[in-house]
PDB file of C-alpha atoms in Angstrom:
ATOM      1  CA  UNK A   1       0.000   0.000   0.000  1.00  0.00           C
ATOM      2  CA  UNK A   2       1.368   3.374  -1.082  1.00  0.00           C
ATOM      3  CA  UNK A   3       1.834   6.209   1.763  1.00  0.00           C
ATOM      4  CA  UNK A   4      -0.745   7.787  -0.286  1.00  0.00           C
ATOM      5  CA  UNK A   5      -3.524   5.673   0.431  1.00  0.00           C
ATOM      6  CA  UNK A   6      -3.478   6.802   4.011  1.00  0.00           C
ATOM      7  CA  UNK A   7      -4.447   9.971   3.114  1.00  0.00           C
ATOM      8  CA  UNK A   8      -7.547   8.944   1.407  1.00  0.00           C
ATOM      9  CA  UNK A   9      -8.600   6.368   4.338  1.00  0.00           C
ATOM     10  CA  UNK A  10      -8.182   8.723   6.909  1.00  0.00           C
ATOM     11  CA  UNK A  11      -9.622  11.783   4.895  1.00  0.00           C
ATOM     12  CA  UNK A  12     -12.371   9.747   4.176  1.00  0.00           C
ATOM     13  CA  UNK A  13     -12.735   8.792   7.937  1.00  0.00           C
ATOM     14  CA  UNK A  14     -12.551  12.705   9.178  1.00  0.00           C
ATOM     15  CA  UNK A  15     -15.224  13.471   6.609  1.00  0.00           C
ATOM     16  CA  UNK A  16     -17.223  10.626   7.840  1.00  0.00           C
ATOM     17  CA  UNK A  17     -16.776  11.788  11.732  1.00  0.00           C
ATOM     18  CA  UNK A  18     -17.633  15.116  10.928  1.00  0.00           C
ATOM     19  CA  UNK A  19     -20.804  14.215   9.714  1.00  0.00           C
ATOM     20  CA  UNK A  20     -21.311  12.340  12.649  1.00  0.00           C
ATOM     21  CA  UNK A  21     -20.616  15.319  14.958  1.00  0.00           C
ATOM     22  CA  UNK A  22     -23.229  17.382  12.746  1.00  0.00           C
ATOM     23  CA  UNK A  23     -26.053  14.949  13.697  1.00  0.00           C
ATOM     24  CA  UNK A  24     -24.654  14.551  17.214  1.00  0.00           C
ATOM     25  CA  UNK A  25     -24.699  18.716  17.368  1.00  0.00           C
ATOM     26  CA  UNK A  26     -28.246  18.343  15.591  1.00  0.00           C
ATOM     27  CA  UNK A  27     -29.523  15.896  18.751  1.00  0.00           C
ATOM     28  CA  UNK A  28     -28.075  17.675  21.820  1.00  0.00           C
ATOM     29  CA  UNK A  29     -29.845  21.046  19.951  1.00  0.00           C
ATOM     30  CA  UNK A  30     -33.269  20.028  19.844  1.00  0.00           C
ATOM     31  CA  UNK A  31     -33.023  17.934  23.254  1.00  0.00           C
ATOM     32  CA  UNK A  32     -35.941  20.220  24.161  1.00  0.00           C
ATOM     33  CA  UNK A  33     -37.813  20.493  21.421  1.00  0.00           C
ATOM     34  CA  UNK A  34     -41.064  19.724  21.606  1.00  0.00           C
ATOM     35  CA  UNK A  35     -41.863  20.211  17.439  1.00  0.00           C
ATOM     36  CA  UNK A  36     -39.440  19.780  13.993  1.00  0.00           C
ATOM     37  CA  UNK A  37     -39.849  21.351  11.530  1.00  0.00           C
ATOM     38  CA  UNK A  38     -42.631  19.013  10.427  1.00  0.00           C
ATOM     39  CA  UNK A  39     -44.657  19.330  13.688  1.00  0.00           C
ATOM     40  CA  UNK A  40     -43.800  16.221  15.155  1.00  0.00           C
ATOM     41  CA  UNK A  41     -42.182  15.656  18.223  1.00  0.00           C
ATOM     42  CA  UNK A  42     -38.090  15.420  17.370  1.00  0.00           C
ATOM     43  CA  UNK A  43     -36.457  11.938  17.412  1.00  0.00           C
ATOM     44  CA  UNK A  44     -32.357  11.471  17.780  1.00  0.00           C
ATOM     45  CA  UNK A  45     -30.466  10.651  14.719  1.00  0.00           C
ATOM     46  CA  UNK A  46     -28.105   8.116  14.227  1.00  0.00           C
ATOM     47  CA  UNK A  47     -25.062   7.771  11.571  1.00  0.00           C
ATOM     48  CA  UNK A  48     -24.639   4.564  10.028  1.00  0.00           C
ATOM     49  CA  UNK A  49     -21.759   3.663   8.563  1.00  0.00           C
ATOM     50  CA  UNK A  50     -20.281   1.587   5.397  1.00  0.00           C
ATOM     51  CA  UNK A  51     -17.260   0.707   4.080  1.00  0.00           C
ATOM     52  CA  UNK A  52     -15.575   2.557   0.916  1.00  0.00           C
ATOM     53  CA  UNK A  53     -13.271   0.200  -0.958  1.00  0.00           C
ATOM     54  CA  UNK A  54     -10.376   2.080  -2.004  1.00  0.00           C
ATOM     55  CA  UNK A  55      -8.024   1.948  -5.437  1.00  0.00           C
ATOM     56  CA  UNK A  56      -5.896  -0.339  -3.693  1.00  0.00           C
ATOM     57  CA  UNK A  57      -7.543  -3.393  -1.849  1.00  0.00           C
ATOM     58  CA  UNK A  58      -5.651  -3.681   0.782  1.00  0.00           C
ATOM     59  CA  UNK A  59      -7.411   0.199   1.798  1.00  0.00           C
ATOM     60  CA  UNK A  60     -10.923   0.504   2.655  1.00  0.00           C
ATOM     61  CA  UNK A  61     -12.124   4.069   3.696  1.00  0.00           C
ATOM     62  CA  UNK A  62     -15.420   4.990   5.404  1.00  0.00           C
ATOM     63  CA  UNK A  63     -18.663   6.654   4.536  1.00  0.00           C
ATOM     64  CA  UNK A  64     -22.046   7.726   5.970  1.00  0.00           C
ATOM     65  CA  UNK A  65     -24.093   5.293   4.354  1.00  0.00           C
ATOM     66  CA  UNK A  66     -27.139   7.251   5.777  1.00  0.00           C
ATOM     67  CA  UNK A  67     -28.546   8.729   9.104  1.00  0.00           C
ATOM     68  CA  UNK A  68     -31.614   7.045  10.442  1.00  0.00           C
ATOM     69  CA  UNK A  69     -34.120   8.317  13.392  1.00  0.00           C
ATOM     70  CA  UNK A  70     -33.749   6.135  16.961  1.00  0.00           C
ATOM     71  CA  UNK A  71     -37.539   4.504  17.138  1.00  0.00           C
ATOM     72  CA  UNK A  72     -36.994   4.182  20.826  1.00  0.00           C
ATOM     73  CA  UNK A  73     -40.223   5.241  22.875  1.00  0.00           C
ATOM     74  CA  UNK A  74     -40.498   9.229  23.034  1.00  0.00           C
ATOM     75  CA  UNK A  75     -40.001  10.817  26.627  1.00  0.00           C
ATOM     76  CA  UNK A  76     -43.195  11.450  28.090  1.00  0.00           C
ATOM     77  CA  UNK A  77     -43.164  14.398  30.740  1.00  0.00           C
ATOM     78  CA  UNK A  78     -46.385  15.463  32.575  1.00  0.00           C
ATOM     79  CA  UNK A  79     -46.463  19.060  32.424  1.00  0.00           C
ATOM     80  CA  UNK A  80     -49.996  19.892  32.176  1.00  0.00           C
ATOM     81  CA  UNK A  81     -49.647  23.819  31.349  1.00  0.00           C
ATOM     82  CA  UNK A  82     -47.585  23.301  28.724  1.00  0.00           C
ATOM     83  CA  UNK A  83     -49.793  24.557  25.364  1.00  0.00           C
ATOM     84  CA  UNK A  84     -48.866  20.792  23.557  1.00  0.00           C
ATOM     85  CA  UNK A  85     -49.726  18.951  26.908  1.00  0.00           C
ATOM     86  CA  UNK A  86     -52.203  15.915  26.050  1.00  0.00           C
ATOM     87  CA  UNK A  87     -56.107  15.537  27.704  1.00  0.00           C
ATOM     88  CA  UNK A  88     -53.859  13.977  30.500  1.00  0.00           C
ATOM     89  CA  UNK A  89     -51.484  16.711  31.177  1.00  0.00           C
ATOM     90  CA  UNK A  90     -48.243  15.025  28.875  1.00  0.00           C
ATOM     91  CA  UNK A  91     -45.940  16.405  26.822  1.00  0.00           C
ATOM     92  CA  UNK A  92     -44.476  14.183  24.301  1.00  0.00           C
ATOM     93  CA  UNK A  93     -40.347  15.093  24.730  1.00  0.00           C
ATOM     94  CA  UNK A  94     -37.646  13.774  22.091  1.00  0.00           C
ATOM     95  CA  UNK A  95     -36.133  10.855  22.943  1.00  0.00           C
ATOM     96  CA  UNK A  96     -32.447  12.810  22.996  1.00  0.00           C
ATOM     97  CA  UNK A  97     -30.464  11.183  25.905  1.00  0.00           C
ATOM     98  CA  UNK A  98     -27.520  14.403  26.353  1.00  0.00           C
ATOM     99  CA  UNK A  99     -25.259  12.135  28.064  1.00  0.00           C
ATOM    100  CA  UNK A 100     -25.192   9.109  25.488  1.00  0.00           C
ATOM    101  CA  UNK A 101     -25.007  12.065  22.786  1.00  0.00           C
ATOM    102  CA  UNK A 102     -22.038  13.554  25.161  1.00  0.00           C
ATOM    103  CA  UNK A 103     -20.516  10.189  24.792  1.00  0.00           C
ATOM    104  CA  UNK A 104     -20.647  10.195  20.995  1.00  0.00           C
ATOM    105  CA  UNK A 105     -19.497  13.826  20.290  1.00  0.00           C
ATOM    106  CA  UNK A 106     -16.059  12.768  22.528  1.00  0.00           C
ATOM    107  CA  UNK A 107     -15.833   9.569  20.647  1.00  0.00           C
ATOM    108  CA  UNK A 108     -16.228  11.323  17.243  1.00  0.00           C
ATOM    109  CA  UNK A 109     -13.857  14.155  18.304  1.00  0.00           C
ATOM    110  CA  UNK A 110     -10.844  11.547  19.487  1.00  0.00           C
ATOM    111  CA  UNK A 111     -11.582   9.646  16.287  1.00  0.00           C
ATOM    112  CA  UNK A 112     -11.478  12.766  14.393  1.00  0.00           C
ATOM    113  CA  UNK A 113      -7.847  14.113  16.008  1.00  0.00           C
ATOM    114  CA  UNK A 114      -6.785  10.022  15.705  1.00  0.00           C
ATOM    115  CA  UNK A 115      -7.142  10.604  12.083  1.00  0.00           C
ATOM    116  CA  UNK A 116      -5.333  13.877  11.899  1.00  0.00           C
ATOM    117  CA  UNK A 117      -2.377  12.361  13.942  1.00  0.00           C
ATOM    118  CA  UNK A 118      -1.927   9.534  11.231  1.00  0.00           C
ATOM    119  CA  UNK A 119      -1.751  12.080   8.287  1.00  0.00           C
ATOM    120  CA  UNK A 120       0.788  14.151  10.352  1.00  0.00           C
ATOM    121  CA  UNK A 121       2.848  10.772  10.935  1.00  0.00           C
ATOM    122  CA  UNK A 122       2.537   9.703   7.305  1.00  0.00           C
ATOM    123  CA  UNK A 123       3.561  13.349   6.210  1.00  0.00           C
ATOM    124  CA  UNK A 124       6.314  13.355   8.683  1.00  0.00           C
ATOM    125  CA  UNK A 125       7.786   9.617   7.212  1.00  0.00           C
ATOM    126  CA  UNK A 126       7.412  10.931   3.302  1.00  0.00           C
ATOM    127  CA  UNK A 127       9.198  14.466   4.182  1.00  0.00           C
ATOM    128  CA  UNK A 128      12.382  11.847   6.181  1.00  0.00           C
ATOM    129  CA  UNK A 129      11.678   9.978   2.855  1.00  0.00           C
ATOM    130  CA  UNK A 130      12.990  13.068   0.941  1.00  0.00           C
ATOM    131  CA  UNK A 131      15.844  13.499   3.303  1.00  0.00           C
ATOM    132  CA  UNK A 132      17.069  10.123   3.013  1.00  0.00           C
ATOM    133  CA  UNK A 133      19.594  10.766   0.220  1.00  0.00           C
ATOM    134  CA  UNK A 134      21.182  14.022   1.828  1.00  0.00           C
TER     135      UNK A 134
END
C-alpha cells in the first residue's frame, strides 16, 4: 500500500466523523424540542456507517451510508400547562439522551484528532523519505 492511500482512508474517515458530529450537534440542539420542523415531536439521529473500498484493496475508507431516526419510545413528561400537553397533562419530549449524545461527540472528536495524527505521521515519514539521500 502506497503512503498515499493513508491519506484517502483517513480523509475519508474525518469526513465521515464530521458528519457524525453534525447529527450529534443536531440531537443535543433540539433535546428540548417539543416540534421539527414538520410538527412532530423530534427523534435522535443516528449515523450509520459503510465501508468505501479504495483503489488499492488492501485500503478501505469509510462513509455515511445514511442517518436514520432512533424509534426508541419518546419521553413522556407530565407538564400539564404546557400549550402541547395531552387531555392527561403530557408532553411528548424527544427521545435525545444528552449524556449518550455527550458520549458520541467525545468519541467522534478523538476519532477525528486520531485521524489527523496519522496524516501528520505519514507526512512526517514521506518528508524523512525526501531526506534520506542528503
Amino acid at each position: 500500500m502506497s503512503l498515499f492511500n493513508i491519506f484517502n482512508v483517513a480523509g475519508s474517515a474525518m469526513s465521515a466523523q464530521g458528519q457524525r458530529l453534525n447529527v450529534v450537534s443536531s440531537n443535543i440542539a433540539n433535546a428540548d424540542s417539543t416540534t421539527s420542523a414538520d410538527g412532530k415531536t423530534y427523534r435522535a439521529k443516528q449515523v450509520v456507517f459503510s465501508v468505501v473500498p479504495m483503489a488499492n484493496p488492501a485500503a478501505s475508507g469509510v462513509k455515511v451510508q445514511q442517518v436514520v431516526e432512533d424509534q426508541s419510545p419518546l419521553k413522556m413528561v407530565h407538564d400539564p400547562k404546557h400549550p402541547q400537553a395531552d387531555e392527561n397533562g403530557y408532553v411528548a419530549m424527544p427521545n435525545v439522551n444528552v449524556v449518550e449524545e455527550m458520549v458520541n461527540m467525545i468519541s467522534a472528536s478523538r476519532s477525528y484528532q486520531t485521524n489527523v495524527e496519522t496524516m501528520n505521521a505519514a507526512k512526517t515519514m514521506l518528508l524523512k523519505t525526501l531526506t534520506l539521500g542528503q
